[in-house]
mmCIF file of C-alpha atoms in Angstrom:
data_model
loop_
_atom_site.group_PDB
_atom_site.id
_atom_site.type_symbol
_atom_site.label_atom_id
_atom_site.label_comp_id
_atom_site.label_asym_id
_atom_site.label_seq_id
_atom_site.Cartn_x
_atom_site.Cartn_y
_atom_site.Cartn_z
ATOM 1 C CA UNK A 1 13.703 167.647 -0.547
ATOM 2 C CA UNK A 2 13.614 165.111 -3.515
ATOM 3 C CA UNK A 3 16.630 162.308 -4.377
ATOM 4 C CA UNK A 4 17.805 164.608 -7.303
ATOM 5 C CA UNK A 5 17.608 167.561 -5.185
ATOM 6 C CA UNK A 6 20.009 165.901 -3.095
ATOM 7 C CA UNK A 7 22.542 164.216 -5.863
ATOM 8 C CA UNK A 8 22.599 167.701 -7.513
ATOM 9 C CA UNK A 9 23.852 169.016 -4.030
ATOM 10 C CA UNK A 10 26.249 166.593 -3.299
ATOM 11 C CA UNK A 11 27.623 166.941 -6.771
ATOM 12 C CA UNK A 12 28.320 170.422 -6.078
ATOM 13 C CA UNK A 13 30.094 169.636 -3.613
ATOM 14 C CA UNK A 14 32.300 167.463 -4.922
ATOM 15 C CA UNK A 15 33.058 170.124 -7.814
ATOM 16 C CA UNK A 16 34.382 172.758 -5.447
ATOM 17 C CA UNK A 17 36.275 170.244 -3.229
ATOM 18 C CA UNK A 18 37.847 169.479 -6.381
ATOM 19 C CA UNK A 19 38.729 173.232 -7.296
ATOM 20 C CA UNK A 20 40.101 173.983 -3.987
ATOM 21 C CA UNK A 21 42.162 170.691 -4.111
ATOM 22 C CA UNK A 22 43.582 171.913 -7.686
ATOM 23 C CA UNK A 23 44.534 175.145 -6.277
ATOM 24 C CA UNK A 24 46.235 173.619 -2.847
ATOM 25 C CA UNK A 25 47.759 171.415 -5.143
ATOM 26 C CA UNK A 26 49.276 174.410 -7.382
ATOM 27 C CA UNK A 27 50.427 175.943 -4.446
ATOM 28 C CA UNK A 28 52.249 172.993 -2.873
ATOM 29 C CA UNK A 29 54.236 172.822 -6.095
ATOM 30 C CA UNK A 30 55.275 176.327 -6.236
ATOM 31 C CA UNK A 31 56.556 175.882 -2.669
ATOM 32 C CA UNK A 32 58.411 172.949 -3.529
ATOM 33 C CA UNK A 33 60.317 174.275 -6.563
ATOM 34 C CA UNK A 34 61.122 177.815 -5.178
ATOM 35 C CA UNK A 35 64.343 178.368 -2.841
ATOM 36 C CA UNK A 36 63.321 178.524 0.608
ATOM 37 C CA UNK A 37 64.816 179.489 3.886
ATOM 38 C CA UNK A 38 63.939 176.681 5.493
ATOM 39 C CA UNK A 39 66.124 174.754 3.125
ATOM 40 C CA UNK A 40 69.704 173.772 4.489
ATOM 41 C CA UNK A 41 72.115 175.729 3.492
ATOM 42 C CA UNK A 42 75.006 174.675 1.276
ATOM 43 C CA UNK A 43 77.941 172.949 3.211
ATOM 44 C CA UNK A 44 79.739 175.861 2.244
ATOM 45 C CA UNK A 45 78.154 178.135 4.002
ATOM 46 C CA UNK A 46 77.825 176.503 6.930
ATOM 47 C CA UNK A 47 80.201 177.640 10.044
ATOM 48 C CA UNK A 48 82.486 175.566 10.650
ATOM 49 C CA UNK A 49 83.295 174.905 14.799
ATOM 50 C CA UNK A 50 86.383 176.682 14.213
ATOM 51 C CA UNK A 51 83.946 180.041 13.150
ATOM 52 C CA UNK A 52 81.073 179.000 15.578
ATOM 53 C CA UNK A 53 82.959 177.252 18.429
ATOM 54 C CA UNK A 54 80.312 175.297 18.796
ATOM 55 C CA UNK A 55 82.173 172.972 21.360
ATOM 56 C CA UNK A 56 83.896 176.144 23.608
ATOM 57 C CA UNK A 57 87.499 174.974 22.156
ATOM 58 C CA UNK A 58 87.371 176.189 18.274
ATOM 59 C CA UNK A 59 88.283 172.634 16.690
ATOM 60 C CA UNK A 60 86.655 171.854 13.466
ATOM 61 C CA UNK A 61 85.371 168.526 12.970
ATOM 62 C CA UNK A 62 85.803 169.035 8.910
ATOM 63 C CA UNK A 63 89.864 168.124 8.444
ATOM 64 C CA UNK A 64 89.462 168.843 5.207
ATOM 65 C CA UNK A 65 88.553 172.745 5.994
ATOM 66 C CA UNK A 66 92.135 173.278 8.289
ATOM 67 C CA UNK A 67 94.811 175.498 6.632
ATOM 68 C CA UNK A 68 97.995 175.696 7.955
ATOM 69 C CA UNK A 69 99.447 178.691 5.975
ATOM 70 C CA UNK A 70 97.206 180.953 8.482
ATOM 71 C CA UNK A 71 99.213 179.509 11.488
ATOM 72 C CA UNK A 72 101.719 182.342 12.539
ATOM 73 C CA UNK A 73 105.169 181.469 11.222
ATOM 74 C CA UNK A 74 106.666 179.237 14.594
ATOM 75 C CA UNK A 75 110.560 180.606 13.595
ATOM 76 C CA UNK A 76 109.404 184.306 13.853
ATOM 77 C CA UNK A 77 107.803 183.254 17.093
ATOM 78 C CA UNK A 78 110.770 182.039 18.502
ATOM 79 C CA UNK A 79 113.346 184.693 17.075
ATOM 80 C CA UNK A 80 110.386 187.025 19.265
ATOM 81 C CA UNK A 81 110.801 185.368 22.207
ATOM 82 C CA UNK A 82 112.715 187.448 25.083
ATOM 83 C CA UNK A 83 114.083 183.564 26.560
ATOM 84 C CA UNK A 84 116.159 183.875 23.573
ATOM 85 C CA UNK A 85 119.373 183.415 25.121
ATOM 86 C CA UNK A 86 120.953 186.531 23.560
ATOM 87 C CA UNK A 87 122.073 188.474 26.783
ATOM 88 C CA UNK A 88 120.273 191.768 25.214
ATOM 89 C CA UNK A 89 118.738 192.334 28.624
ATOM 90 C CA UNK A 90 121.914 193.179 29.801
ATOM 91 C CA UNK A 91 122.089 196.570 27.031
ATOM 92 C CA UNK A 92 120.019 199.359 27.783
ATOM 93 C CA UNK A 93 121.014 201.476 25.180
ATOM 94 C CA UNK A 94 121.592 204.298 27.031
ATOM 95 C CA UNK A 95 118.101 204.631 29.133
ATOM 96 C CA UNK A 96 119.660 204.874 32.859
ATOM 97 C CA UNK A 97 122.116 207.591 31.593
ATOM 98 C CA UNK A 98 119.092 209.701 29.734
ATOM 99 C CA UNK A 99 117.307 209.501 32.891
ATOM 100 C CA UNK A 100 119.677 210.296 35.193
ATOM 101 C CA UNK A 101 120.468 213.850 32.348
ATOM 102 C CA UNK A 102 117.271 214.485 32.312
ATOM 103 C CA UNK A 103 115.798 214.946 35.431
ATOM 104 C CA UNK A 104 112.467 216.634 34.262
ATOM 105 C CA UNK A 105 112.326 213.706 32.430
ATOM 106 C CA UNK A 106 112.653 210.769 35.009
ATOM 107 C CA UNK A 107 110.065 212.618 37.583
ATOM 108 C CA UNK A 108 107.373 212.718 34.361
ATOM 109 C CA UNK A 109 107.091 208.842 35.028
ATOM 110 C CA UNK A 110 105.945 206.962 31.861
ATOM 111 C CA UNK A 111 105.968 209.884 30.026
ATOM 112 C CA UNK A 112 110.044 209.946 29.461
ATOM 113 C CA UNK A 113 110.029 206.420 28.381
ATOM 114 C CA UNK A 114 108.140 207.326 24.701
ATOM 115 C CA UNK A 115 110.451 210.261 24.472
ATOM 116 C CA UNK A 116 113.986 208.519 24.929
ATOM 117 C CA UNK A 117 112.444 204.917 22.512
ATOM 118 C CA UNK A 118 111.074 207.054 19.938
ATOM 119 C CA UNK A 119 115.164 208.673 19.492
ATOM 120 C CA UNK A 120 116.678 205.418 19.812
ATOM 121 C CA UNK A 121 114.437 203.893 17.486
ATOM 122 C CA UNK A 122 115.124 206.322 14.800
ATOM 123 C CA UNK A 123 118.909 205.975 15.837
ATOM 124 C CA UNK A 124 118.464 202.471 15.229
ATOM 125 C CA UNK A 125 117.253 202.697 12.197
ATOM 126 C CA UNK A 126 119.300 205.431 10.633
ATOM 127 C CA UNK A 127 122.103 203.160 11.492
ATOM 128 C CA UNK A 128 121.626 200.057 10.964
ATOM 129 C CA UNK A 129 118.285 199.300 8.597
ATOM 130 C CA UNK A 130 120.542 199.926 5.940
ATOM 131 C CA UNK A 131 122.944 197.221 6.799
ATOM 132 C CA UNK A 132 120.068 194.865 7.852
ATOM 133 C CA UNK A 133 118.113 195.189 4.420
ATOM 134 C CA UNK A 134 121.127 194.790 2.346
ATOM 135 C CA UNK A 135 122.118 191.768 4.250
ATOM 136 C CA UNK A 136 118.989 190.031 3.476
ATOM 137 C CA UNK A 137 119.006 190.769 -0.223
ATOM 138 C CA UNK A 138 122.717 190.087 -0.768
ATOM 139 C CA UNK A 139 123.574 187.159 2.084
ATOM 140 C CA UNK A 140 127.083 186.755 -0.087
ATOM 141 C CA UNK A 141 128.450 190.359 0.730
ATOM 142 C CA UNK A 142 128.013 189.743 5.113
ATOM 143 C CA UNK A 143 131.708 189.635 5.410
ATOM 144 C CA UNK A 144 131.962 193.260 3.688
ATOM 145 C CA UNK A 145 128.865 194.650 5.445
ATOM 146 C CA UNK A 146 129.979 193.271 8.490
ATOM 147 C CA UNK A 147 133.597 194.830 8.276
ATOM 148 C CA UNK A 148 131.587 198.115 7.141
ATOM 149 C CA UNK A 149 129.031 198.057 9.685
ATOM 150 C CA UNK A 150 132.017 197.409 12.552
ATOM 151 C CA UNK A 151 133.773 200.969 11.013
ATOM 152 C CA UNK A 152 130.073 202.605 11.260
ATOM 153 C CA UNK A 153 129.651 201.857 15.069
ATOM 154 C CA UNK A 154 131.394 204.418 16.828
ATOM 155 C CA UNK A 155 130.415 204.157 20.481
ATOM 156 C CA UNK A 156 132.376 201.104 21.636
ATOM 157 C CA UNK A 157 130.003 200.021 23.843
ATOM 158 C CA UNK A 158 127.652 199.837 21.397
ATOM 159 C CA UNK A 159 129.914 197.918 18.776
ATOM 160 C CA UNK A 160 131.014 195.387 21.979
ATOM 161 C CA UNK A 161 126.924 194.734 23.095
ATOM 162 C CA UNK A 162 126.323 194.516 19.328
ATOM 163 C CA UNK A 163 129.280 191.677 18.425
ATOM 164 C CA UNK A 164 127.843 190.192 21.755
ATOM 165 C CA UNK A 165 124.887 189.851 21.307
ATOM 166 C CA UNK A 166 125.511 188.561 16.923
ATOM 167 C CA UNK A 167 127.998 186.057 18.317
ATOM 168 C CA UNK A 168 125.525 184.794 20.623
ATOM 169 C CA UNK A 169 122.709 184.459 17.918
ATOM 170 C CA UNK A 170 125.406 182.675 16.134
ATOM 171 C CA UNK A 171 125.087 180.247 18.676
ATOM 172 C CA UNK A 172 121.728 179.727 18.788
ATOM 173 C CA UNK A 173 121.248 179.333 15.046
ATOM 174 C CA UNK A 174 123.974 176.532 15.018
ATOM 175 C CA UNK A 175 122.371 174.661 17.901
ATOM 176 C CA UNK A 176 118.723 175.512 17.657
ATOM 177 C CA UNK A 177 117.864 176.425 13.975
ATOM 178 C CA UNK A 178 120.546 175.549 11.226
ATOM 179 C CA UNK A 179 119.485 171.760 11.262
ATOM 180 C CA UNK A 180 115.536 172.566 10.463
ATOM 181 C CA UNK A 181 116.261 175.798 8.254
ATOM 182 C CA UNK A 182 115.909 175.023 4.054
ATOM 183 C CA UNK A 183 118.534 175.146 1.588
ATOM 184 C CA UNK A 184 119.089 178.726 0.715
ATOM 185 C CA UNK A 185 121.881 181.495 -0.244
ATOM 186 C CA UNK A 186 121.375 183.090 3.760
ATOM 187 C CA UNK A 187 121.895 179.306 5.107
ATOM 188 C CA UNK A 188 125.165 179.129 3.132
ATOM 189 C CA UNK A 189 126.788 182.506 3.900
ATOM 190 C CA UNK A 190 125.864 182.153 7.705
ATOM 191 C CA UNK A 191 127.550 178.809 7.236
ATOM 192 C CA UNK A 192 130.782 179.760 5.502
ATOM 193 C CA UNK A 193 130.771 182.899 8.053
ATOM 194 C CA UNK A 194 130.680 180.154 11.186
ATOM 195 C CA UNK A 195 133.654 178.534 10.063
ATOM 196 C CA UNK A 196 135.572 181.400 9.351
ATOM 197 C CA UNK A 197 134.907 182.974 12.799
ATOM 198 C CA UNK A 198 136.137 179.829 14.341
ATOM 199 C CA UNK A 199 139.220 179.205 12.071
ATOM 200 C CA UNK A 200 142.533 180.404 13.691
ATOM 201 C CA UNK A 201 143.791 182.643 11.530
ATOM 202 C CA UNK A 202 142.787 185.494 13.451
ATOM 203 C CA UNK A 203 139.500 185.053 12.326
ATOM 204 C CA UNK A 204 140.304 187.141 8.993
ATOM 205 C CA UNK A 205 139.168 186.550 5.590
ATOM 206 C CA UNK A 206 140.718 188.010 2.407
ATOM 207 C CA UNK A 207 141.485 191.103 4.965
ATOM 208 C CA UNK A 208 138.237 191.575 6.500
ATOM 209 C CA UNK A 209 137.997 191.233 10.157
ATOM 210 C CA UNK A 210 134.948 189.362 11.194
ATOM 211 C CA UNK A 211 133.258 190.282 13.876
ATOM 212 C CA UNK A 212 129.634 189.507 13.352
ATOM 213 C CA UNK A 213 127.342 191.876 14.181
ATOM 214 C CA UNK A 214 123.861 191.647 15.674
ATOM 215 C CA UNK A 215 121.730 193.072 13.014
ATOM 216 C CA UNK A 216 123.343 191.037 10.295
ATOM 217 C CA UNK A 217 123.157 187.627 11.727
ATOM 218 C CA UNK A 218 120.174 188.697 12.978
ATOM 219 C CA UNK A 219 118.738 189.557 9.015
ATOM 220 C CA UNK A 220 120.439 186.020 7.611
ATOM 221 C CA UNK A 221 118.985 184.187 10.431
ATOM 222 C CA UNK A 222 115.790 185.382 9.541
ATOM 223 C CA UNK A 223 116.036 185.082 5.717
ATOM 224 C CA UNK A 224 117.395 181.789 6.300
ATOM 225 C CA UNK A 225 114.262 180.825 8.311
ATOM 226 C CA UNK A 226 111.721 182.350 5.431
ATOM 227 C CA UNK A 227 110.756 184.994 6.661
ATOM 228 C CA UNK A 228 110.006 188.164 4.816
ATOM 229 C CA UNK A 229 112.471 191.329 4.471
ATOM 230 C CA UNK A 230 109.009 193.000 6.273
ATOM 231 C CA UNK A 231 108.504 190.496 9.136
ATOM 232 C CA UNK A 232 112.520 190.717 9.295
ATOM 233 C CA UNK A 233 112.632 194.453 9.497
ATOM 234 C CA UNK A 234 109.865 195.076 11.861
ATOM 235 C CA UNK A 235 110.879 192.437 14.185
ATOM 236 C CA UNK A 236 114.073 193.842 14.866
ATOM 237 C CA UNK A 237 112.852 197.390 15.565
ATOM 238 C CA UNK A 238 110.215 196.161 17.883
ATOM 239 C CA UNK A 239 112.290 193.693 20.031
ATOM 240 C CA UNK A 240 114.787 196.873 20.807
ATOM 241 C CA UNK A 241 111.550 198.276 21.645
ATOM 242 C CA UNK A 242 110.701 195.229 24.118
ATOM 243 C CA UNK A 243 114.449 195.204 25.510
ATOM 244 C CA UNK A 244 114.200 198.983 26.577
ATOM 245 C CA UNK A 245 110.939 198.775 28.163
ATOM 246 C CA UNK A 246 112.004 195.593 29.738
ATOM 247 C CA UNK A 247 115.060 197.917 31.271
ATOM 248 C CA UNK A 248 112.554 200.978 32.280
ATOM 249 C CA UNK A 249 110.685 198.348 34.171
ATOM 250 C CA UNK A 250 113.574 197.223 36.291
ATOM 251 C CA UNK A 251 114.589 200.783 36.497
ATOM 252 C CA UNK A 252 111.173 202.144 38.162
ATOM 253 C CA UNK A 253 110.572 203.987 35.028
ATOM 254 C CA UNK A 254 107.327 202.349 35.142
ATOM 255 C CA UNK A 255 105.453 199.559 35.911
ATOM 256 C CA UNK A 256 104.660 196.093 34.071
ATOM 257 C CA UNK A 257 101.841 197.010 33.067
ATOM 258 C CA UNK A 258 102.288 200.357 31.641
ATOM 259 C CA UNK A 259 105.282 198.632 29.718
ATOM 260 C CA UNK A 260 103.044 196.294 27.953
ATOM 261 C CA UNK A 261 100.611 199.402 27.228
ATOM 262 C CA UNK A 262 103.499 201.209 25.051
ATOM 263 C CA UNK A 263 104.456 198.141 23.693
ATOM 264 C CA UNK A 264 100.634 197.183 22.415
ATOM 265 C CA UNK A 265 100.096 200.775 21.552
ATOM 266 C CA UNK A 266 99.098 202.058 18.301
ATOM 267 C CA UNK A 267 101.824 204.454 18.648
ATOM 268 C CA UNK A 268 104.988 202.414 18.790
ATOM 269 C CA UNK A 269 103.227 200.589 15.744
ATOM 270 C CA UNK A 270 103.321 203.814 13.863
ATOM 271 C CA UNK A 271 106.593 204.905 14.960
ATOM 272 C CA UNK A 272 107.830 201.496 13.879
ATOM 273 C CA UNK A 273 106.349 201.715 10.204
ATOM 274 C CA UNK A 274 107.508 205.301 10.165
ATOM 275 C CA UNK A 275 111.158 204.445 10.437
ATOM 276 C CA UNK A 276 110.961 201.678 8.356
ATOM 277 C CA UNK A 277 109.134 203.514 5.456
ATOM 278 C CA UNK A 278 112.002 206.558 5.683
ATOM 279 C CA UNK A 279 114.829 203.769 5.594
ATOM 280 C CA UNK A 280 113.763 201.762 3.135
ATOM 281 C CA UNK A 281 115.697 202.680 0.098
ATOM 282 C CA UNK A 282 118.789 204.020 1.978
ATOM 283 C CA UNK A 283 121.423 202.552 0.825
ATOM 284 C CA UNK A 284 124.651 201.246 2.774
ATOM 285 C CA UNK A 285 126.261 204.539 2.124
ATOM 286 C CA UNK A 286 123.797 206.946 3.618
ATOM 287 C CA UNK A 287 123.543 205.516 7.279
ATOM 288 C CA UNK A 288 124.684 207.622 10.312
ATOM 289 C CA UNK A 289 123.772 208.230 13.826
ATOM 290 C CA UNK A 290 120.767 210.560 13.427
ATOM 291 C CA UNK A 291 121.079 210.764 17.345
ATOM 292 C CA UNK A 292 124.513 211.418 18.383
ATOM 293 C CA UNK A 293 123.822 211.957 22.199
ATOM 294 C CA UNK A 294 122.592 208.465 22.287
ATOM 295 C CA UNK A 295 126.419 207.355 22.129
ATOM 296 C CA UNK A 296 126.749 209.754 24.998
ATOM 297 C CA UNK A 297 124.572 208.242 27.192
ATOM 298 C CA UNK A 298 125.314 204.775 26.425
ATOM 299 C CA UNK A 299 129.016 205.335 27.294
ATOM 300 C CA UNK A 300 127.828 207.022 30.562
ATOM 301 C CA UNK A 301 125.415 204.427 31.484
ATOM 302 C CA UNK A 302 128.596 202.040 31.435
ATOM 303 C CA UNK A 303 130.579 204.672 33.327
ATOM 304 C CA UNK A 304 128.229 204.861 36.116
ATOM 305 C CA UNK A 305 126.717 201.413 36.620
ATOM 306 C CA UNK A 306 129.146 199.522 34.922
ATOM 307 C CA UNK A 307 128.558 196.104 32.676
ATOM 308 C CA UNK A 308 128.045 192.707 33.547
ATOM 309 C CA UNK A 309 128.935 190.242 30.706
ATOM 310 C CA UNK A 310 130.378 186.777 30.377
ATOM 311 C CA UNK A 311 133.579 185.793 28.733
ATOM 312 C CA UNK A 312 133.629 182.364 26.946
ATOM 313 C CA UNK A 313 131.128 181.165 29.122
ATOM 314 C CA UNK A 314 132.946 181.037 31.922
ATOM 315 C CA UNK A 315 133.674 184.274 33.896
ATOM 316 C CA UNK A 316 131.813 187.326 34.865
ATOM 317 C CA UNK A 317 133.853 190.749 33.961
ATOM 318 C CA UNK A 318 132.796 194.074 35.203
ATOM 319 C CA UNK A 319 134.261 196.707 32.393
ATOM 320 C CA UNK A 320 135.722 199.889 34.086
ATOM 321 C CA UNK A 321 136.416 202.785 32.390
ATOM 322 C CA UNK A 322 140.065 202.255 31.219
ATOM 323 C CA UNK A 323 142.232 200.039 28.483
ATOM 324 C CA UNK A 324 143.186 196.420 29.778
ATOM 325 C CA UNK A 325 143.486 192.590 28.850
ATOM 326 C CA UNK A 326 140.585 190.090 29.367
ATOM 327 C CA UNK A 327 142.040 187.981 32.194
ATOM 328 C CA UNK A 328 140.223 185.089 30.775
ATOM 329 C CA UNK A 329 140.602 185.000 26.725
ATOM 330 C CA UNK A 330 143.717 188.082 26.582
ATOM 331 C CA UNK A 331 141.545 190.028 23.881
ATOM 332 C CA UNK A 332 142.118 193.876 23.839
ATOM 333 C CA UNK A 333 139.011 195.293 25.074
ATOM 334 C CA UNK A 334 137.953 199.170 24.589
ATOM 335 C CA UNK A 335 137.138 199.160 28.586
ATOM 336 C CA UNK A 336 139.045 197.585 31.469
ATOM 337 C CA UNK A 337 137.558 194.666 33.339
ATOM 338 C CA UNK A 338 138.503 192.627 36.390
ATOM 339 C CA UNK A 339 136.636 188.979 37.227
ATOM 340 C CA UNK A 340 134.436 188.885 39.845
ATOM 341 C CA UNK A 341 136.131 188.598 43.012
ATOM 342 C CA UNK A 342 139.105 190.577 42.181
ATOM 343 C CA UNK A 343 140.133 193.654 43.560
ATOM 344 C CA UNK A 344 139.119 196.615 41.703
ATOM 345 C CA UNK A 345 140.970 199.839 41.724
ATOM 346 C CA UNK A 346 139.695 202.616 43.703
ATOM 347 C CA UNK A 347 139.880 205.321 40.905
ATOM 348 C CA UNK A 348 138.349 202.660 38.512
ATOM 349 C CA UNK A 349 135.639 202.130 41.252
ATOM 350 C CA UNK A 350 135.015 205.544 41.874
ATOM 351 C CA UNK A 351 134.572 206.326 38.339
ATOM 352 C CA UNK A 352 132.113 203.181 37.674
#
């Protein structure tokens, strides 16, 4: 092969390589200027440690992504805590008497609780929710609503339990919640009501007897703690359901796991939501007891098993089926009671 042919062959190889190099450079340019899955994602789309749980603790290193508004309401958790010292555990809303007078329901075991719970929730909703909602919307009318509700509760045992729990919640409010709550009309109304309740003038303001019924006090405490009206009504009914399931466990109607199954069920949530929807627009004048038998069951629960309570935080007393004066505070009660350790008349003991 001559030198000329050799040179021409080399030049052809160079031209071919340069052509291939140009094509490769064009491909590289196209790749660098177009989106690629291999490129890093924007920081806003990267999962945080809160979402991905990289370290197993769910703690995010990016503090700016923390949103405190997503945390559940702190007062809401406190007000729905079963450890709240209201004494509600001592009031079963007539469950024991219902079981005693419905043998088949008692034999059915866990089926008896949903039946009673349905009746009790409906009764509570139709008789008190209108008052609770009215107090939330108009805190200044607390005294008048309290007097009207007192007249509407015909069962003396239920009335006594409502007042006892309401005044216990007032104590919790003053000692635990009041200092931390923001200024509001509900806070002012509670403050005025507490002062009037402690006043020595026979607990009367403009001719209105102050009682402190639980639904009204609960409504204003929730309002003063910035809970929404929906949260207030729902937790009021749900707390009632928890009280009844606790009484059912103590009565051996069902076990603790079955009770939690009832509380966590879709059925209970729908029962509460239906009651709320039905009573949401009802006015106070339209309220009433929708299950009259409940008043009877509550009365019989007291007559059959007695009722333990504390008067002025000093003396445990047993309510009995007659009328008497309190041996501690001399207040009249619709049922007589006797200090623990005192001799209880046989006629009263036999009726209990």
